[in-house]
Short mmCIF file of C-alpha atoms in Angstrom, two decimals:
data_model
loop_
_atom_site.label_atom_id
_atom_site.label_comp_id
_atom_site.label_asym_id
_atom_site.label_seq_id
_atom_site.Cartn_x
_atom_site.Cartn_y
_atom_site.Cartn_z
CA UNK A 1 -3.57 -3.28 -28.09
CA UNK A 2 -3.95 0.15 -26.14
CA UNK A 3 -7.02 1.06 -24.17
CA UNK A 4 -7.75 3.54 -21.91
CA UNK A 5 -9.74 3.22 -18.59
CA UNK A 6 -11.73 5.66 -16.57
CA UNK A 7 -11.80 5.27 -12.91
CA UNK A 8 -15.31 7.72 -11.68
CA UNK A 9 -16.60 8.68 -8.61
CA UNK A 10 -18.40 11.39 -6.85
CA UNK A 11 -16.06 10.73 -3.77
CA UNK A 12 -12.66 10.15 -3.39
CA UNK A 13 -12.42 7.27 -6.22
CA UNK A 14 -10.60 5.08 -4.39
CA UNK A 15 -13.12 2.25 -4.38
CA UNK A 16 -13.76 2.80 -8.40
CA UNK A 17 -9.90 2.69 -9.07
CA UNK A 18 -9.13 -0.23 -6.56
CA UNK A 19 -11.35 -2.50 -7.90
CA UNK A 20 -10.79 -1.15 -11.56
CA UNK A 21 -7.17 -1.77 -11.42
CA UNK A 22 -7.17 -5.36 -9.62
CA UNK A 23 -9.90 -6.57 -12.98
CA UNK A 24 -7.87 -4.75 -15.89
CA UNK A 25 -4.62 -6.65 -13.78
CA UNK A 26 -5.82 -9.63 -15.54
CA UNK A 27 -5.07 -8.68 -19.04
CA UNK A 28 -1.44 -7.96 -18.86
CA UNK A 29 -1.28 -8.43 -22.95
CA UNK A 30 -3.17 -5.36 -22.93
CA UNK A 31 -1.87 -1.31 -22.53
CA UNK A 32 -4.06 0.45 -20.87
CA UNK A 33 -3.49 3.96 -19.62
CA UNK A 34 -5.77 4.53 -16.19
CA UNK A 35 -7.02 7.52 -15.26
CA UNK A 36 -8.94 8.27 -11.93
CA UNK A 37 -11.77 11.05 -12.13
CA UNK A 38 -12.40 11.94 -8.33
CA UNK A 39 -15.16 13.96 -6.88
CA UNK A 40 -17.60 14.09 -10.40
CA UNK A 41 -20.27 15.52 -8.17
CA UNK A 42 -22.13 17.92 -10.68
CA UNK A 43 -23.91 17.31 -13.65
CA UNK A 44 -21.33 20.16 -15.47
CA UNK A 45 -18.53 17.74 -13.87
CA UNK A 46 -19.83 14.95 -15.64
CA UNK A 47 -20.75 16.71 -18.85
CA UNK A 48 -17.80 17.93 -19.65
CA UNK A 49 -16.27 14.08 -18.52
CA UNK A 50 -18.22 13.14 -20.99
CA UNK A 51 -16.75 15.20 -23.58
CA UNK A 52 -13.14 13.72 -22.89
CA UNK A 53 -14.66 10.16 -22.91
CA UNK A 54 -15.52 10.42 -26.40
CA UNK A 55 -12.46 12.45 -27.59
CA UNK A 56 -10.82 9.89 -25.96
CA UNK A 57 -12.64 7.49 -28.04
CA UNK A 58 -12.24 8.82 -30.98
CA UNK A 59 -8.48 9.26 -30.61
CA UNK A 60 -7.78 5.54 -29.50
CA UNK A 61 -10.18 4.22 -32.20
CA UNK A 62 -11.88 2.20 -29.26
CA UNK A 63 -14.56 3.08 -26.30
CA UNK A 64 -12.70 3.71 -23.19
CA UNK A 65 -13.53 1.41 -19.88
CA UNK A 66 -15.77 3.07 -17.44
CA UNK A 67 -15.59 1.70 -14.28
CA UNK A 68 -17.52 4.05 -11.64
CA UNK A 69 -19.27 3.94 -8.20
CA UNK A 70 -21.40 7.34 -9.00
CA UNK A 71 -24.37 7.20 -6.56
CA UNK A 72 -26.50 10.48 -8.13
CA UNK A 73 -28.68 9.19 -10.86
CA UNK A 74 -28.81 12.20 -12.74
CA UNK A 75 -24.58 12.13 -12.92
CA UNK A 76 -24.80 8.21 -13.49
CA UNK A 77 -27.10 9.45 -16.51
CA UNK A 78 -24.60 11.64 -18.32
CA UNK A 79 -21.67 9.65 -17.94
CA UNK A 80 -23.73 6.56 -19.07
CA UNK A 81 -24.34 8.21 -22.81
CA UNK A 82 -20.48 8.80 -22.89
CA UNK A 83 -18.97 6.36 -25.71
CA UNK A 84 -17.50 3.91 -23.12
CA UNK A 85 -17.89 0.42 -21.87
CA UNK A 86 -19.32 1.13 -18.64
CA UNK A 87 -18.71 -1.28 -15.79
CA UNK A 88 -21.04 0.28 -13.09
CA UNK A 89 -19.93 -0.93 -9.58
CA UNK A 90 -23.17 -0.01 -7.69
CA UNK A 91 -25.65 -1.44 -9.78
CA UNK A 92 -23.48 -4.59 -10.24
CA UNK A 93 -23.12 -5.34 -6.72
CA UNK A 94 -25.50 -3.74 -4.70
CA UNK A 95 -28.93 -4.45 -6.40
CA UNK A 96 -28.41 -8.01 -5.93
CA UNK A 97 -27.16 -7.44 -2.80
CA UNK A 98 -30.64 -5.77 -2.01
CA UNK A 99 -32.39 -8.02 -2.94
CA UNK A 100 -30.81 -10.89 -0.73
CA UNK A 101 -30.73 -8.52 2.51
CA UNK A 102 -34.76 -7.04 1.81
CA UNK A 103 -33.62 -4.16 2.56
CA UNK A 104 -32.25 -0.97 0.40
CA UNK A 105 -29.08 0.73 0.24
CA UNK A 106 -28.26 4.43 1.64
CA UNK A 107 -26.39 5.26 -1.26
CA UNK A 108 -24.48 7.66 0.52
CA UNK A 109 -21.26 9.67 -1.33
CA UNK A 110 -17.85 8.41 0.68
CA UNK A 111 -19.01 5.97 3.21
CA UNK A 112 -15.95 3.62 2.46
CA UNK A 113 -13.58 5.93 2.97
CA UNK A 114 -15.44 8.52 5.53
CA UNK A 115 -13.93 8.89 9.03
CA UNK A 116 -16.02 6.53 10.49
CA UNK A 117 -16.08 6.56 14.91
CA UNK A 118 -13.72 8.49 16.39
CA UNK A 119 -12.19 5.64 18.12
CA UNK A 120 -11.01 4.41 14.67
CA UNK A 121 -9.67 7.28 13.59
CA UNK A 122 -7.98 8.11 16.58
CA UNK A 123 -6.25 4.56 16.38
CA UNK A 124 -4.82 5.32 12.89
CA UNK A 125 -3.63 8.97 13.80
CA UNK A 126 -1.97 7.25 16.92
CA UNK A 127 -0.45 4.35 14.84
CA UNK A 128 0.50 6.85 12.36
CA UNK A 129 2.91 9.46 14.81
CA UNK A 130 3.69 5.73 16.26
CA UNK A 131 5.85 4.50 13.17
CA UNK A 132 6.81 8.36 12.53
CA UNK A 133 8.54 8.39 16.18
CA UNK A 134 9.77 5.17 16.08
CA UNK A 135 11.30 5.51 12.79
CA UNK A 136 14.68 3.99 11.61
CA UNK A 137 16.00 3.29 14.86
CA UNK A 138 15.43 7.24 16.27
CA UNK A 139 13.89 6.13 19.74
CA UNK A 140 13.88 2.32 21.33
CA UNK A 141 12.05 3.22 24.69
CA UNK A 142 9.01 2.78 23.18
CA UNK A 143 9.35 -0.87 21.43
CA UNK A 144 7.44 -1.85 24.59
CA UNK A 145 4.11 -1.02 22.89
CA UNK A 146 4.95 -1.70 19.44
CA UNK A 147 3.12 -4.55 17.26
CA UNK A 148 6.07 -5.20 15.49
CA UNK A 149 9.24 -4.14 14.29
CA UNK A 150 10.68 -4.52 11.26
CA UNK A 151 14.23 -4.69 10.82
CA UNK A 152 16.74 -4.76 7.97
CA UNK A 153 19.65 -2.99 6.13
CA UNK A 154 19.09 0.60 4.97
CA UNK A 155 16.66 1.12 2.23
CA UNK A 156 14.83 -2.28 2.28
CA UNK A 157 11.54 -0.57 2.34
CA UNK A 158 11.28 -0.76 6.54
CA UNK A 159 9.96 2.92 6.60
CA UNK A 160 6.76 2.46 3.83
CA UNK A 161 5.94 -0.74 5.37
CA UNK A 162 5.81 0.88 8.82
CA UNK A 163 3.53 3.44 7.62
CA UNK A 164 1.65 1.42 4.88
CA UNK A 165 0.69 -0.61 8.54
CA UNK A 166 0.42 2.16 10.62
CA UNK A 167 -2.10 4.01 8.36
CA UNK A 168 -4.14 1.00 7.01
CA UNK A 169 -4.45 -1.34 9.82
CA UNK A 170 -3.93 0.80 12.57
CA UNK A 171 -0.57 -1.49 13.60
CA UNK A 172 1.85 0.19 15.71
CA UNK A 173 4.94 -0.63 13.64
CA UNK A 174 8.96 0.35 14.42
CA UNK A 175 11.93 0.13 12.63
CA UNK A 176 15.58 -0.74 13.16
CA UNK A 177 18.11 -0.52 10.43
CA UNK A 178 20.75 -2.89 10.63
CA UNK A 179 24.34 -1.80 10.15
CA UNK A 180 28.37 -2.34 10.42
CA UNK A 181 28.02 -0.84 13.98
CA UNK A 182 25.97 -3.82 15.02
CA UNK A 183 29.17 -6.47 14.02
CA UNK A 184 30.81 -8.10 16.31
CA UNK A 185 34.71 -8.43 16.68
CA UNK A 186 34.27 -11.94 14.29
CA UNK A 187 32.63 -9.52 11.91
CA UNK A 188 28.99 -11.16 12.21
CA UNK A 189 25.71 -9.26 12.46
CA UNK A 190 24.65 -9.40 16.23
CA UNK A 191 21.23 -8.57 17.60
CA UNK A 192 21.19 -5.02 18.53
CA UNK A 193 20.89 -4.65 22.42
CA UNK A 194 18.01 -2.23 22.03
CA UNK A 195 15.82 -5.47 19.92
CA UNK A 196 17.50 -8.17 22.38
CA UNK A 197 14.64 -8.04 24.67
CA UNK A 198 11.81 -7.81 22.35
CA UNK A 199 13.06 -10.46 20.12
CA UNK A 200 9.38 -11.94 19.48
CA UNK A 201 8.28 -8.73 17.84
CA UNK A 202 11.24 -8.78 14.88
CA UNK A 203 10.41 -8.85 11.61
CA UNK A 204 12.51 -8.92 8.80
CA UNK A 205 13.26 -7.27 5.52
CA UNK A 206 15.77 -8.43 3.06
CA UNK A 207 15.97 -7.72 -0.68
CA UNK A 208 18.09 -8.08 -3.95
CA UNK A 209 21.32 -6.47 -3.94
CA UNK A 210 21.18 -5.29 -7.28
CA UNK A 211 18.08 -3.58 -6.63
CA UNK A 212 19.30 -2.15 -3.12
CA UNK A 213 22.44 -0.66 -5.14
CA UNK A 214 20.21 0.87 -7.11
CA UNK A 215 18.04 2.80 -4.71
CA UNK A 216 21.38 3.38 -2.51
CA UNK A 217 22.84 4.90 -5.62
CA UNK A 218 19.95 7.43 -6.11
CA UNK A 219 20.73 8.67 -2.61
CA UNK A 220 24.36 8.41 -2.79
CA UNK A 221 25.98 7.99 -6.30
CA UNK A 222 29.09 6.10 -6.77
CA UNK A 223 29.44 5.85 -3.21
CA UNK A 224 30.47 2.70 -0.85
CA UNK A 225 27.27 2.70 0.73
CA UNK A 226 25.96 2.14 -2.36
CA UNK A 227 28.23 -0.59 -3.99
CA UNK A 228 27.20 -4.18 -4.76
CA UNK A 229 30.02 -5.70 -2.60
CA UNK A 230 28.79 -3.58 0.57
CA UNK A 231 25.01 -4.44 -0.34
CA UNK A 232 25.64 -8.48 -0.89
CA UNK A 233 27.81 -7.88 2.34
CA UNK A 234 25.08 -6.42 4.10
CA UNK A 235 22.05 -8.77 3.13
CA UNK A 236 24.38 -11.78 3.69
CA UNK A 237 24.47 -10.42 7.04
CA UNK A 238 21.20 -9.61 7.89
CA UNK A 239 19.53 -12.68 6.29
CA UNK A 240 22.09 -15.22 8.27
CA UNK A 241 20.60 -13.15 11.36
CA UNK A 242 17.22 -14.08 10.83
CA UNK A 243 18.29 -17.33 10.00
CA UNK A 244 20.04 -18.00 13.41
CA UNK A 245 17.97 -16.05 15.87
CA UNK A 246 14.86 -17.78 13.65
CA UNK A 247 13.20 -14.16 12.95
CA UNK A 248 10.39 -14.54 10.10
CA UNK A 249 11.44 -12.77 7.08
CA UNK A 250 10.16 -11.60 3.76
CA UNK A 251 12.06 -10.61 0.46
CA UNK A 252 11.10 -7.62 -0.49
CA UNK A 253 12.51 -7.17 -3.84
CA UNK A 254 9.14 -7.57 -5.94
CA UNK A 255 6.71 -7.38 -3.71
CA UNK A 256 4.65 -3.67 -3.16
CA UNK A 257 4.40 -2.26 0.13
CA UNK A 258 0.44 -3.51 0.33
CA UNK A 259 1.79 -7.32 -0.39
CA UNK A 260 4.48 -6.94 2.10
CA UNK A 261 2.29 -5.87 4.99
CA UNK A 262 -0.37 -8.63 3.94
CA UNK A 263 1.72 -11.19 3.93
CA UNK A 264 3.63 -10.32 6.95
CA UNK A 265 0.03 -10.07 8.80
CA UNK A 266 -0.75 -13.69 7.48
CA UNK A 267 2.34 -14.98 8.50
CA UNK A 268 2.93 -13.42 12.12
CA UNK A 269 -0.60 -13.24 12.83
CA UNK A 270 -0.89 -9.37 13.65
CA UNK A 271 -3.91 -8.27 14.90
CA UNK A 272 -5.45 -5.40 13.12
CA UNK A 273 -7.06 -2.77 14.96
CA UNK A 274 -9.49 -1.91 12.07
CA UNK A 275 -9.81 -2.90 8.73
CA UNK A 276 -8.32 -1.07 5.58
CA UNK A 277 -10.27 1.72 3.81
#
């Protein structure tokens, strides 16, 4: 079965299309094509959104899903006559929510995702620049004020998760790749002097070598770098490191960037210096 789903809002749509995807997630026997409508913040907007939600209809032989977080009434209005099943955030959530605090919402356009203080969003420009200096190894002077840092081979997914940390949790993150320079003359992985004295802050990343060769070989076709013997080679390495030296590790392989930094702030304990947006 193929549906499709609209994702509205007058701001950004983040919220609508967050929350949208995480419910339609559940219903993996279904196909359903997403679509995120940002910044519907006229009532022309949302007329002629209208007009493609029942085109749409009529094309897929079934109402569209409507999930939105519109605060205008008069926009909330239009879209509501649209031939969808309409899942409407605010009104789910908030009257209730009203109701148990006596007191009434601001309904304000883009207070999730707003600047906020300045202090905040000084913190995540900082963090930001942090992982941007401190990336792949390019400085190590500074690992004295980093949160973490993540280490692995090349292409592991060290540089995302750095920034995917950096921009939603305000974590100061570096990263170190691991390579054949770092061997030693018995041909094991050693502990890069530079990480040697911050060894409490490491990190790791391994993943799949089939799926490493793959990304390697979009960078560097047919090359050794991208190989299956050097990328089993490589993670063998790396993973008896954090074996030995007992650095926590996660496997990267089929996990998104937003699961990897989750689960690597559950596990380490990282403290957050705001919360995501």
């Amino acid at each position: 079965m193929q549906r499709t789903a609209f994702f509205i809002s007058d701001g950004t749509g983040i919220t609508a299309e967050s929350l949208g995807r995480s419910l339609l997630a559940q219903f993996s026997d279904v196909d359903i094509n997403m679509q995120t409508k940002p910044y519907i913040d006229s009532l022309e907007k949302a007329q002629n959104l209208a007009a493609i939600i029942d085109a749409t209809a009529v094309r897929d032989g079934q109402r569209p899903i409507i999930i939105d977080t519109i605060v205008d009434q008069q926009i909330r209005d239009v879209i509501r006559q649209a031939s969808g099943f309409k899942v409407d955030i605010f009104s789910t959530f908030l009257e209730p929510l009203e109701q148990e605090l006596a007191t009434h919402s601001s309904y304000s356009v883009g207070r999730t995702h707003s600047i906020g203080s300045d202090d905040v969003y000084m913190d995540r420009i900082h963090s930001v620049h942090f992982a941007l200096d401190n990336d792949d190894g390019a400085r190590t002077h500074q690992y004295d004020k980093a949160d973490v840092i993540l280490v692995g081979v090349s292409r592991c997914g060290k540089t995302p998760t750095s920034l995917y940390l950096a921009l939603q949790f305000g974590i100061r993150a570096a990263n170190y790749p691991l390579t054949e320079d770092d061997l030693d003359e018995d041909g094991m992985l050693k502990l890069p002097k530079a990480l040697a004295p911050h060894r409490h802050k490491l990190f790791g990343l391994t993943i799949d070598a089939r799926r490493l060769a793959a990304i390697r070989n979009e960078r560097r076709p047919n090359s050794r770098y991208s190989s299956m013997d050097q990328c089993m080679q490589e993670i063998e390495q790396a993973e008896a490191l954090y074996r030995r030296l007992h650095v926590p590790y996660i496997d990267a392989t089929r996990f998104s960037v937003e699961e990897i930094s989750t689960r690597m702030i559950a596990e380490t304990g990282l403290a957050r210096r705001f919360s995501p947006r």
